[in-house]
Each structure stands twice: as C-alpha cells, then as structure tokens.
Amino acid sequence: MTPSLMLFYVLGGLLVIASLMVVFLSSVVHSAMALVAALFLIAILFLTLHAPMVGVLQVLVYAGAIMVLFLFVIMLLNPAAVEPRRRFGWGFGIVASLLLAGALVAVMTNGEAPLDPVAATELFGSPETLAKSLFTDFVLPFEIASVLLLVAIIGAVVLAKRES
Amino acid sequence: MIVDVGIIAAKAFLVLFMVLNLAGVLGWIERKGSALIQDRIGANRASIFGFAGLGLVNTLIADPLKFLTKEDFIPPHGDKFLHTLAPCMAFFPALVTFAVIPFGDILVLGDWVINLQVADLNFGILYIFAMASLSVYGIVIGAWASNNKFSLLGGVRGSAQMISYEVAMGLSAIGVLMVYGTLDLQEIARGQGSLIRDLLPDSLGFLKTNIGQLPAWGIFLQPLAFLLFFVAAVAETKRIPFDLPEGESELVAGYHVEYSGGKFLMFFAGEFAEIVTAAGLMTTLFFGGWQVPYLMRDGFHFPWGESWLLPHLAVAALQVAAFMLKVLFFCWLQILLRWTVPRFRYDQVMRLGWKMLLPLALVNVIVTAIVIVAVNR
C-alpha cells in the first residue's frame, strides 16, 4: 500500500466516523461540530488530491461561513428546549439508506472502468484555471447560481418583514 | 531532501516563536502602554523571589505562571468536552494564519535559495480568510458550553460581528488584489517594490516626476481600502471599540466569563496573536511588506539616480528588520486605539459594518476596476 493510499484510508475512516457522529449524536450542537470536523477532513482530502485551492475554499465556504450560520441559528433557537418530532421511524430510514446504497453500488459497478491517474499539471486547480473556466465555459451556470442566492436573500427579507 | 525539510521546519518554528513571543510582549505593552496613557505606573509588582529589577522579563514569566496555577473551573451544567475544546479552537487559527505572510524576500545561503515565507501558497489571501473564518468557533462554542446567559449573549454578538466584518474585510482587500493582480502575498509584497511611475502610462507623464517617485505601496494606491481594512481587522480582533462580545458593563466578560486559568490564557493570548497577524496583514497588503523604499535586491537605487550597493545578507537583514518594525508599529497602533476610543453600541457596530464599510468597499472595487482599465488602455 502506498503512503498516499494509506493517508486516504485514514482520512476516509475518520470522515466516516465524523459523519456517523453527525447523525447519531443526541445534542444538536455536538452534531453540528461533528459536521464541521467532517467538512475539515474533506478539505484535507482535497489537499492530498493536489487541489489545495479547492480545499481552502471548502474551509472558507462550508466550515467557515455556512456552519457558523448553522450554529448561530441553533444557539438562537435553543432546540434543546424543543422535543424533536419523530416524523419518520426506523423503517423509513432503513429503506431510504438501502435505496441510496443501491444507487451508489450501481453507479460504481456500471459504466466505464475508472481512468488511470493522471499527473497533475502545474496550473491544475490554480486560481487562474478556476477563474478562467468559471468565467468562460461555465459563466451561465455561475450567474444563475448567484441569481438563485439573490432570490433566497430577497425571500428571507420579505418573510422577515411580513409581520410588521 | 533532509535539508529542505529542516529549512521548512526552521521557518515554521521561527514564525511561531515570533508570534507567540510577540503576543506575550504585547500583553506587557498593553498594560504599560495603558498606564502611560492614563498617567499611571502600571504593572511593576512582578517580583520573583524578591527580585523585581527586570520589569518586562519578570512580568513575562509571572503572567503565564499565575494563569497556569489558578483553578481551572468548568461550570457544573456546562458541556465539559466543548468547554475544553473551545479555547483551542480560538487559539489555533490565530497561530496558523501567519504561515502565508512573507517576512522577507529570498535569502541565498550557498546553494540554497530560501523563500522567507513559511507556506508559499499562490492563493495565500484565501487561506488567511479561511483561517480567520474558523476563529468564530472558539467564541461561539465556548459561549454555548459555559451554560451561562451572559456568555451566550456574548457568543451571539461575537459571531454576528465577526461574520459581518469578514465580508467588509474581504471586499476591501479585493482592491489590492486587483492592483497587484495576484492572490499570492509574496507576489503582492514584491509588486510593492516598484515605483508608482512604472505603473503609469506615458499619457500621465506629468505625474511621474512628483508622486511617481513614491514606492507603489498599497497605502498610496488604495488609501480607502486601507482605512476599511484597518477598521474591519480591529473589529475581527474583538477589541475596543468593537469589544461588544465581552462588553464588561453589560455582559460581565461575555463569552469567556466562565473561563479561568490556562484556558482563559489561551483566549487572552489568542487575542494578542490575532493582533500580530492583523498587523502582519496590514503591513503586507498596504505598507510594502518587507520592502524598504528604493531597496532592490543588490542595494539602494534612488529615483534621483544615486545608488548604494549592499551585500546580499545586509539587504535580507534590512528587509526582515523593516517587516518587523512595521508589524510592531501596527501592533502599537491597535493597542493605542484600544485605550483611546470608547466602545460602540451594538446597533452602531452593525450599522457601521453593513451600511458604511460594505458599500464603501464595493465602491472601492468598482472605482479601482475602472481606473485599472483606463490606465492600461
């Protein structure tokens, strides 16, 4: 086993443990912190895949911004005082995870054989490459995504203003 | 191979050593400086075995000893694990952020060319914002795990404030990134070595003889961005006038009200480490980083034609010394600010961040873009 593969298994194992903790921990704040740990581990996985910029963006956007807002909302609403509603039982959970696992196995076994690893070029994952593809090939999806975010912001403001 | 690893380890150790020690010294400067401002004598009772002669050194030893020997109190109905984890989460980003800030140009020792920067990332500024965004966790989690309403209020205030000012800080830095055309902090520092006249086109030749003589530092090219960045950076360190998360008169001590001993020391030292990092960033983005005006790699070349050649080691030493001096100046400026101005009200903090800094930063980005296009045409 090569060192990089060993590193992958260690990181992947920790990632699975962290993800399980997100689901199974009883306190919402603990779950949120486990999710932060999982996102951080994904960022380290990106580092090992020669994509340090994507890793840093992962930390910046998910661990640093989105999860902070999650925690902010959790602390403001204090869900410990609210008994969680059990809308779906174990049966639904098992069926849903079996379906997901089936889809995953189907995707992994069907289709073409995985490509051989290619050596990363000098500019792979650099800000220049990323920006160029975002603003040339993918400019329309990029702009649509920003419009979507704008709609969400305006919607939040409208909802917040409705009462008064 | 082994030498390369050794060089990287040595650089990492040196920078960490510098940040930690400067944080300790700043703790002393803060007390002595506040005493100077308020016409007091200040900390002068640290006597070790009856010997108080060495002022600074005594305080530097006595401070951490006192913190570490105090009782470590964990609130009975708080969350033990997260209460212990939170100070580490507050301390960690403050220590690792300095890794991408260059403290010198290149140092050539025999066959080795050493880049005086711990981590040479070509998107260094993104790494800094990523780490800065993580520092919110220490405050939020520490506040929540303390099971105290005062600290929870402080944590909520702190997270809202830090998220708000991160936006303004990031946008104000974008003007600088556009001017120098890179995300790499070492390249930004190198770009500030040229003179303004080199950036001007011939059609603006009348400017070349006067302001063209100045080095192309960020402060001359992006003065508004510096002002916005400075305010946002002070708000990020949560010190007066932005210390609402701890606001003693309202929240006792805010998010760290339930912390004592070594864990409080980590919050405390983390704040000073953040000051050092903020000073390093201001230096790198706006004040030339390690640049000394008119000092090139082989010595001084003044715009009026005179040249003083210097050996390589002297140039490198001058650059590192210039960087340290600038960092010390901005640390002092932040401490001076803390003891000069009163605290904002919380609604004022939010209004300043969202309604003044953010629009001004956006205007700065747009104007910078227009000027860059007009000058390069």
Coordinates of C-alpha atoms in Angstrom, one line a residue:
Chain A
M1 CA 0.0 0.0 0.0
T2 CA 1.4 3.4 -1.0
P3 CA 1.7 6.1 1.6
S4 CA -0.9 8.2 -0.2
L5 CA -3.4 5.4 -0.2
M6 CA -2.8 4.8 3.5
L7 CA -3.4 8.5 4.1
F8 CA -6.6 8.3 2.1
Y9 CA -7.8 5.3 4.2
V10 CA -7.0 7.1 7.5
L11 CA -8.7 10.3 6.4
G12 CA -11.7 8.4 4.8
G13 CA -12.1 6.4 8.0
L14 CA -12.1 9.5 10.2
L15 CA -14.6 11.1 7.7
V16 CA -17.0 8.2 8.0
I17 CA -16.7 8.3 11.9
A18 CA -17.4 12.1 11.9
S19 CA -20.3 11.7 9.5
L20 CA -21.8 8.9 11.7
M21 CA -21.4 11.2 14.7
V22 CA -23.4 13.9 12.8
V23 CA -26.3 11.5 12.5
F24 CA -26.2 9.7 15.9
L25 CA -25.1 12.3 18.5
S26 CA -28.1 13.4 20.6
S27 CA -27.2 17.1 21.1
V28 CA -27.7 19.3 18.0
V29 CA -24.6 21.4 18.8
H30 CA -22.4 18.3 19.0
S31 CA -23.8 17.1 15.6
A32 CA -23.0 20.5 14.1
M33 CA -19.5 20.4 15.5
A34 CA -19.1 16.8 14.1
L35 CA -20.2 18.2 10.7
V36 CA -17.5 20.9 11.0
A37 CA -14.9 18.2 11.6
A38 CA -16.2 16.2 8.6
L39 CA -16.0 19.2 6.3
F40 CA -12.5 19.9 7.6
L41 CA -11.5 16.3 6.8
I42 CA -12.9 16.7 3.3
A43 CA -10.7 19.8 2.9
I44 CA -7.7 17.8 3.9
L45 CA -8.7 15.1 1.3
F46 CA -8.7 17.8 -1.4
L47 CA -5.1 18.8 -0.2
T48 CA -4.0 15.2 -0.8
L49 CA -5.6 15.2 -4.3
H50 CA -3.4 18.2 -5.4
A51 CA -6.2 20.6 -5.2
P52 CA -5.2 22.9 -2.3
M53 CA -7.3 25.8 -3.5
V54 CA -10.5 23.7 -3.5
G55 CA -9.6 22.6 0.0
V56 CA -9.1 26.1 1.2
L57 CA -12.4 27.2 -0.4
Q58 CA -14.1 24.2 1.3
V59 CA -12.9 25.5 4.7
L60 CA -13.8 29.1 3.8
V61 CA -17.3 28.5 2.5
Y62 CA -18.6 25.4 4.3
A63 CA -16.7 25.2 7.6
G64 CA -16.1 29.0 8.0
A65 CA -19.4 30.5 6.7
I66 CA -22.3 28.1 6.3
M67 CA -21.7 26.1 9.5
V68 CA -21.1 29.3 11.5
L69 CA -24.6 30.4 10.5
F70 CA -26.0 27.0 11.3
L71 CA -24.5 27.3 14.8
F72 CA -25.8 30.8 15.1
V73 CA -29.3 29.7 14.4
I74 CA -29.0 26.7 16.7
M75 CA -27.9 28.9 19.6
L76 CA -30.6 31.5 18.9
L77 CA -33.4 28.9 18.8
N78 CA -32.1 26.6 21.5
P79 CA -33.5 23.4 20.2
A80 CA -32.7 21.5 23.4
A81 CA -35.9 23.0 24.7
V82 CA -37.9 21.6 21.8
E83 CA -38.6 17.9 21.7
P84 CA -37.7 16.5 18.3
R85 CA -40.7 15.4 16.3
R86 CA -40.3 11.8 15.0
R87 CA -42.0 12.1 11.7
F88 CA -40.2 9.1 10.1
G89 CA -39.3 5.9 12.0
W90 CA -36.5 3.4 11.7
G91 CA -38.3 1.6 8.8
F92 CA -38.2 4.6 6.6
G93 CA -34.6 5.2 7.4
I94 CA -33.5 1.7 6.5
V95 CA -35.4 1.7 3.2
A96 CA -34.0 5.1 2.3
S97 CA -30.4 4.1 3.1
L98 CA -30.8 0.8 1.2
L99 CA -32.0 2.7 -1.9
L100 CA -29.1 5.1 -1.6
A101 CA -26.6 2.3 -1.2
G102 CA -28.1 0.5 -4.2
A103 CA -27.8 3.6 -6.3
L104 CA -24.2 4.1 -5.2
V105 CA -23.3 0.5 -6.0
A106 CA -25.0 0.7 -9.4
V107 CA -23.1 3.8 -10.3
M108 CA -19.8 2.4 -9.1
T109 CA -20.1 -1.0 -10.9
N110 CA -21.7 0.2 -14.2
G111 CA -20.2 2.4 -16.7
E112 CA -16.6 2.6 -17.8
A113 CA -13.6 1.5 -15.9
P114 CA -12.0 4.2 -13.8
L115 CA -9.4 6.2 -15.6
D116 CA -5.8 5.8 -14.8
P117 CA -4.5 8.6 -12.5
V118 CA -3.1 11.5 -14.5
A119 CA -0.2 13.6 -13.2
A120 CA -1.4 17.0 -12.2
T121 CA -0.2 19.8 -14.3
E122 CA 1.4 23.0 -12.9
L123 CA -1.7 25.1 -13.2
F124 CA -4.1 22.3 -12.1
G125 CA -6.5 23.8 -9.5
S126 CA -4.8 27.2 -9.5
P127 CA -6.9 30.4 -9.1
E128 CA -6.2 31.3 -12.8
T129 CA -7.5 28.0 -14.1
L130 CA -10.5 28.0 -11.8
A131 CA -11.4 31.6 -12.7
K132 CA -11.0 31.1 -16.4
S133 CA -13.3 28.1 -16.5
L134 CA -15.8 29.9 -14.3
F135 CA -15.9 33.0 -16.4
T136 CA -15.8 31.4 -19.9
D137 CA -17.2 27.8 -20.1
F138 CA -19.4 27.9 -17.0
V139 CA -20.4 31.6 -17.0
L140 CA -24.1 30.9 -17.4
P141 CA -24.5 28.3 -14.5
F142 CA -22.3 30.6 -12.4
E143 CA -24.6 33.6 -12.9
I144 CA -27.7 31.5 -12.5
A145 CA -26.4 30.3 -9.1
S146 CA -25.8 33.9 -8.0
V147 CA -29.3 34.9 -9.1
L148 CA -30.6 31.9 -7.1
L149 CA -28.8 33.2 -4.0
L150 CA -30.2 36.7 -4.6
V151 CA -33.7 35.2 -4.8
A152 CA -33.1 33.4 -1.5
I153 CA -31.9 36.6 0.2
I154 CA -34.9 38.7 -1.1
G155 CA -37.2 35.9 0.0
A156 CA -35.7 35.9 3.5
V157 CA -36.1 39.7 3.8
V158 CA -39.7 39.6 2.5
L159 CA -40.6 36.8 5.1
A160 CA -38.9 38.7 7.9
K161 CA -40.7 42.0 7.1
R162 CA -44.2 40.5 6.7
E163 CA -45.3 40.6 10.3
S164 CA -44.7 44.3 10.9
Chain B
M1 CA 15.9 16.5 1.0
I2 CA 16.6 16.4 4.7
V3 CA 17.9 20.0 4.5
D4 CA 14.8 21.2 2.7
V5 CA 12.6 19.7 5.4
G6 CA 14.9 21.2 8.0
I7 CA 14.6 24.7 6.4
I8 CA 10.8 24.5 6.3
A9 CA 10.7 23.3 10.0
A10 CA 13.1 26.1 11.0
K11 CA 11.0 28.8 9.2
A12 CA 7.8 27.4 10.8
F13 CA 9.4 27.3 14.2
L14 CA 10.8 30.9 13.8
V15 CA 7.5 32.4 12.8
L16 CA 5.5 30.5 15.6
F17 CA 8.2 31.6 18.1
M18 CA 7.9 35.2 16.9
V19 CA 4.1 35.3 17.0
L20 CA 3.9 33.7 20.5
N21 CA 6.5 35.8 22.0
L22 CA 5.2 39.0 20.4
A23 CA 1.8 38.1 21.8
G24 CA 3.4 37.8 25.3
V25 CA 5.3 41.0 25.0
L26 CA 2.1 42.8 23.7
G27 CA 0.4 41.7 26.9
W28 CA 3.0 43.6 28.8
I29 CA 3.0 46.6 26.4
E30 CA -0.8 46.8 26.7
R31 CA -0.5 47.2 30.5
K32 CA 2.4 49.5 30.5
G33 CA 1.0 51.5 27.5
S34 CA -2.4 51.9 29.1
A35 CA -0.6 53.1 32.3
L36 CA 1.3 55.6 30.2
I37 CA -1.9 56.9 28.5
Q38 CA -3.7 57.1 31.9
D39 CA -0.8 58.6 33.7
R40 CA -0.2 55.6 36.0
I41 CA 2.9 53.5 36.7
G42 CA 1.3 50.2 35.6
A43 CA 2.5 46.6 36.2
N44 CA 5.5 46.9 38.5
R45 CA 4.9 44.3 41.2
A46 CA 6.1 41.1 39.5
S47 CA 8.9 40.2 41.8
I48 CA 10.4 36.7 41.6
F49 CA 12.0 35.7 44.9
G50 CA 12.0 39.4 45.9
F51 CA 13.7 40.5 42.7
A52 CA 11.7 42.9 40.7
G53 CA 14.5 44.6 38.7
L54 CA 13.9 43.1 35.3
G55 CA 10.4 44.7 34.7
L56 CA 9.5 43.2 31.4
V57 CA 11.2 39.8 31.9
N58 CA 9.7 39.3 35.3
T59 CA 6.2 40.1 34.0
L60 CA 6.6 37.8 31.1
I61 CA 7.5 34.9 33.4
A62 CA 5.0 35.8 36.2
D63 CA 2.0 36.2 33.8
P64 CA 1.7 32.7 32.4
L65 CA 2.8 31.1 35.8
K66 CA -0.1 32.9 37.5
F67 CA -2.6 31.8 34.9
L68 CA -1.5 28.2 34.8
T69 CA -1.5 27.8 38.6
K70 CA -5.1 29.2 39.0
E71 CA -8.1 26.9 39.5
D72 CA -9.5 25.6 36.2
F73 CA -13.2 26.0 36.7
I74 CA -15.7 24.1 34.5
P75 CA -19.3 25.2 35.0
P76 CA -21.3 22.2 36.5
H77 CA -24.1 22.2 34.0
G78 CA -22.0 23.2 31.0
D79 CA -20.6 20.9 28.4
K80 CA -17.2 19.7 29.7
F81 CA -15.8 18.5 26.4
L82 CA -16.7 21.6 24.3
H83 CA -15.7 23.9 27.2
T84 CA -12.2 22.5 27.0
L85 CA -12.1 22.4 23.2
A86 CA -13.3 26.0 22.7
P87 CA -10.0 27.8 23.8
C88 CA -8.0 25.5 21.5
M89 CA -10.4 26.4 18.6
A90 CA -9.9 30.1 19.4
F91 CA -6.1 29.8 19.7
F92 CA -5.4 27.6 16.6
P93 CA -6.4 29.9 13.8
A94 CA -4.6 32.8 15.4
L95 CA -1.3 30.8 15.3
V96 CA -1.5 29.3 11.8
T97 CA -2.6 32.3 9.9
F98 CA 0.8 33.9 9.9
A99 CA 2.2 31.0 7.8
V100 CA 1.5 32.6 4.5
I101 CA 2.7 36.1 5.4
P102 CA 6.1 36.7 3.9
F103 CA 8.7 38.2 6.3
G104 CA 11.4 38.7 3.7
D105 CA 12.4 38.3 0.1
I106 CA 14.7 35.4 -0.8
L107 CA 17.7 34.5 1.2
V108 CA 20.6 32.9 -0.7
L109 CA 22.9 30.8 1.5
G110 CA 25.5 29.0 -0.6
D111 CA 23.4 26.7 -2.9
W112 CA 20.1 27.1 -1.1
V113 CA 17.6 29.8 -2.1
I114 CA 15.2 30.2 0.8
N115 CA 11.9 32.0 0.3
L116 CA 11.3 33.8 3.6
Q117 CA 7.7 32.7 4.0
V118 CA 6.6 29.5 5.7
A119 CA 3.9 28.4 3.2
D120 CA 4.3 29.6 -0.4
L121 CA 0.6 29.3 -1.5
N122 CA -0.4 31.0 -4.7
F123 CA -3.7 31.9 -3.1
G124 CA -2.4 32.9 0.3
I125 CA -5.0 35.5 0.9
L126 CA -7.8 33.0 0.6
Y127 CA -6.0 30.8 3.2
I128 CA -6.0 33.8 5.6
F129 CA -9.7 34.4 5.2
A130 CA -10.4 30.7 5.6
M131 CA -8.5 30.6 8.9
A132 CA -10.0 33.9 10.1
S133 CA -13.5 32.5 9.5
L134 CA -12.7 29.5 11.7
S135 CA -11.8 31.7 14.7
V136 CA -15.6 32.3 15.2
Y137 CA -16.0 28.7 16.5
G138 CA -13.9 29.2 19.6
I139 CA -16.1 32.0 20.7
V140 CA -19.5 30.5 19.8
I141 CA -18.7 27.1 21.3
G142 CA -17.0 28.5 24.4
A143 CA -20.0 30.7 25.0
W144 CA -22.5 27.9 24.5
A145 CA -20.6 25.3 26.5
S146 CA -20.4 27.6 29.5
N147 CA -24.2 27.3 30.2
N148 CA -24.3 31.0 31.1
K149 CA -26.7 33.6 29.7
F150 CA -24.1 36.3 29.7
S151 CA -21.6 34.3 27.8
L152 CA -24.3 33.0 25.4
L153 CA -25.2 36.6 24.6
G154 CA -21.5 37.4 24.1
G155 CA -21.1 34.5 21.8
V156 CA -24.1 35.5 19.7
R157 CA -22.8 39.1 19.5
G158 CA -19.3 37.8 18.6
S159 CA -20.4 35.5 15.8
A160 CA -22.7 38.1 14.2
Q161 CA -20.0 40.8 14.5
M162 CA -17.2 38.6 13.1
I163 CA -19.3 37.3 10.1
S164 CA -20.3 40.9 9.3
Y165 CA -16.8 42.3 9.3
E166 CA -15.3 39.4 7.5
V167 CA -17.4 40.4 4.5
A168 CA -16.1 44.0 4.6
M169 CA -12.5 42.9 5.2
G170 CA -12.6 40.5 2.2
L171 CA -14.1 43.1 -0.1
S172 CA -11.7 45.9 1.0
A173 CA -8.7 43.6 0.2
I174 CA -10.0 42.9 -3.3
G175 CA -9.0 46.3 -4.5
V176 CA -5.4 45.5 -3.5
L177 CA -5.5 42.1 -5.2
M178 CA -6.8 43.8 -8.4
V179 CA -4.0 46.4 -8.4
Y180 CA -1.2 43.8 -8.0
G181 CA -3.0 41.2 -10.0
T182 CA -2.3 38.2 -7.7
L183 CA -3.6 36.3 -4.6
D184 CA -0.1 35.4 -3.6
L185 CA 1.1 37.5 -0.6
Q186 CA 4.7 37.2 -1.6
E187 CA 3.9 38.5 -5.1
I188 CA 1.9 41.4 -3.6
A189 CA 4.9 42.3 -1.4
R190 CA 7.2 42.1 -4.4
G191 CA 4.8 44.2 -6.5
Q192 CA 5.2 47.0 -3.9
G193 CA 8.9 47.2 -4.6
S194 CA 8.4 49.1 -7.9
L195 CA 7.8 52.9 -8.1
I196 CA 4.4 54.4 -9.0
R197 CA 5.9 55.9 -12.1
D198 CA 6.5 52.4 -13.5
L199 CA 2.8 51.7 -13.3
L200 CA 1.7 55.0 -15.0
P201 CA 1.3 55.2 -18.8
D202 CA 3.1 57.9 -20.8
S203 CA -0.1 59.9 -21.2
L204 CA 0.0 60.7 -17.5
G205 CA 3.7 61.7 -17.6
F206 CA 3.2 64.9 -15.7
L207 CA 2.6 62.8 -12.6
K208 CA 5.8 60.8 -13.0
T209 CA 8.2 63.4 -11.5
N210 CA 6.2 64.1 -8.3
I211 CA 4.0 61.3 -6.9
G212 CA 5.7 58.9 -9.4
Q213 CA 8.7 58.9 -7.1
L214 CA 6.8 57.1 -4.3
P215 CA 7.1 53.4 -3.9
A216 CA 4.0 51.6 -5.2
W217 CA 2.7 50.7 -1.7
G218 CA -0.9 49.7 -1.2
I219 CA -1.5 52.8 1.1
F220 CA -0.7 55.1 -1.9
L221 CA -2.7 53.2 -4.5
Q222 CA -5.6 52.0 -2.2
P223 CA -5.9 54.5 0.7
L224 CA -9.6 53.9 1.2
A225 CA -9.1 50.2 1.2
F226 CA -6.6 50.5 3.9
L227 CA -9.0 52.5 6.1
L228 CA -11.8 50.0 5.6
F229 CA -9.4 47.0 6.1
F230 CA -8.0 48.5 9.3
V231 CA -11.4 49.1 10.8
A232 CA -12.6 45.6 9.8
A233 CA -9.4 44.0 11.2
V234 CA -9.8 45.7 14.5
A235 CA -13.4 44.5 14.6
E236 CA -12.2 41.0 13.9
T237 CA -9.9 41.0 16.9
K238 CA -12.9 42.0 19.0
R239 CA -11.1 44.8 20.9
I240 CA -12.3 48.2 21.8
P241 CA -14.1 50.0 20.1
F242 CA -15.6 46.6 18.9
D243 CA -15.4 44.6 22.1
L244 CA -19.1 44.1 22.4
P245 CA -18.8 40.3 22.7
E246 CA -17.1 40.9 26.1
G247 CA -18.6 44.3 27.0
E248 CA -17.9 44.3 30.7
S249 CA -20.6 46.8 31.7
E250 CA -23.3 44.7 30.2
L251 CA -22.1 41.1 29.9
V252 CA -19.6 40.8 32.8
A253 CA -16.9 39.3 30.5
G254 CA -19.0 38.0 27.6
Y255 CA -18.1 34.7 26.0
H256 CA -15.2 34.0 28.4
V257 CA -17.0 34.8 31.6
E258 CA -16.8 31.1 32.8
Y259 CA -13.1 30.6 31.8
S260 CA -10.2 30.7 34.2
G261 CA -6.6 29.6 34.5
G262 CA -4.9 28.2 31.4
K263 CA -8.0 28.2 29.2
F264 CA -8.5 31.9 29.8
L265 CA -4.9 32.4 29.0
M266 CA -5.5 30.8 25.6
F267 CA -8.3 33.2 24.8
F268 CA -6.2 36.1 26.0
A269 CA -3.0 35.1 24.1
G270 CA -5.1 34.3 21.1
E271 CA -6.4 37.8 21.0
F272 CA -2.8 39.2 21.0
A273 CA -1.7 36.7 18.3
E274 CA -4.6 38.0 16.3
I275 CA -3.3 41.5 16.7
V276 CA 0.1 40.4 15.4
T277 CA -1.5 38.7 12.4
A278 CA -3.7 41.7 11.6
A279 CA -0.6 43.9 11.8
G280 CA 1.3 41.5 9.5
L281 CA -1.5 41.6 7.0
M282 CA -1.8 45.4 7.1
T283 CA 2.0 45.6 6.5
T284 CA 1.9 43.1 3.7
L285 CA -1.1 44.4 1.8
F286 CA -0.6 48.2 2.3
F287 CA 2.8 49.0 3.6
G288 CA 5.1 47.1 1.3
G289 CA 5.6 44.0 3.5
W290 CA 9.3 43.6 3.9
Q291 CA 10.1 46.3 1.3
V292 CA 12.4 49.2 2.3
P293 CA 11.7 52.1 -0.1
Y294 CA 14.2 52.1 -3.0
L295 CA 16.0 49.0 -1.7
M296 CA 16.4 46.5 -4.5
R297 CA 18.0 43.0 -4.3
D298 CA 21.5 44.5 -4.8
G299 CA 21.2 47.7 -2.7
F300 CA 19.5 51.1 -2.8
H301 CA 18.6 52.7 -6.1
F302 CA 17.2 56.1 -5.5
P303 CA 14.9 57.7 -8.1
W304 CA 17.3 60.7 -8.5
G305 CA 19.9 58.3 -9.8
E306 CA 22.1 57.7 -6.8
S307 CA 22.9 54.0 -5.9
W308 CA 24.4 52.4 -2.8
L309 CA 25.2 48.8 -3.4
L310 CA 24.9 46.4 -0.4
P311 CA 25.9 42.8 0.2
H312 CA 23.1 40.2 -0.1
L313 CA 23.0 39.4 3.6
A314 CA 22.7 43.0 4.6
V315 CA 19.8 43.5 2.2
A316 CA 18.0 40.5 3.6
A317 CA 18.6 41.6 7.2
L318 CA 17.3 45.1 6.4
Q319 CA 14.2 43.7 4.8
V320 CA 13.3 41.4 7.7
A321 CA 14.1 44.2 10.1
A322 CA 11.8 46.5 8.1
F323 CA 9.0 44.0 8.2
M324 CA 9.3 43.5 12.0
L325 CA 9.4 47.3 12.6
K326 CA 6.2 47.8 10.5
V327 CA 4.5 44.9 12.3
L328 CA 5.4 46.4 15.7
F329 CA 4.2 49.8 14.7
F330 CA 0.7 48.4 13.7
C331 CA 0.6 46.3 16.9
W332 CA 1.2 49.5 18.9
L333 CA -1.3 51.4 16.8
Q334 CA -4.0 48.8 17.7
I335 CA -3.1 49.0 21.4
L336 CA -3.2 52.8 21.3
L337 CA -6.6 52.7 19.7
R338 CA -7.9 50.4 22.4
W339 CA -7.0 52.9 25.1
T340 CA -8.1 56.0 23.2
V341 CA -11.7 55.4 22.0
P342 CA -14.9 54.4 23.8
R343 CA -17.0 51.3 22.9
F344 CA -19.6 51.4 20.2
R345 CA -23.3 50.5 20.9
Y346 CA -24.2 47.2 19.3
D347 CA -26.6 48.7 16.7
Q348 CA -23.8 51.1 15.8
V349 CA -21.4 48.2 15.2
M350 CA -23.9 46.5 12.8
R351 CA -24.7 49.8 11.0
L352 CA -21.0 50.6 10.5
G353 CA -20.3 47.2 9.1
W354 CA -23.2 46.7 6.8
K355 CA -24.2 50.2 5.8
M356 CA -20.9 52.0 5.7
L357 CA -17.9 49.7 5.3
L358 CA -19.6 47.3 2.9
P359 CA -20.9 49.9 0.4
L360 CA -17.6 51.8 0.6
A361 CA -15.7 48.6 -0.1
L362 CA -17.9 47.9 -3.1
V363 CA -17.4 51.4 -4.4
N364 CA -13.7 51.0 -4.0
V365 CA -13.7 47.8 -6.0
I366 CA -15.7 49.4 -8.9
V367 CA -13.6 52.6 -9.0
T368 CA -10.4 50.5 -8.9
A369 CA -11.6 48.4 -11.8
I370 CA -12.4 51.5 -13.8
V371 CA -9.1 53.1 -13.1
I372 CA -7.1 50.0 -14.0
V373 CA -8.9 49.6 -17.3
A374 CA -8.5 53.3 -18.1
V375 CA -4.7 53.4 -17.2
N376 CA -3.9 50.2 -19.1
R377 CA -5.6 51.3 -22.3

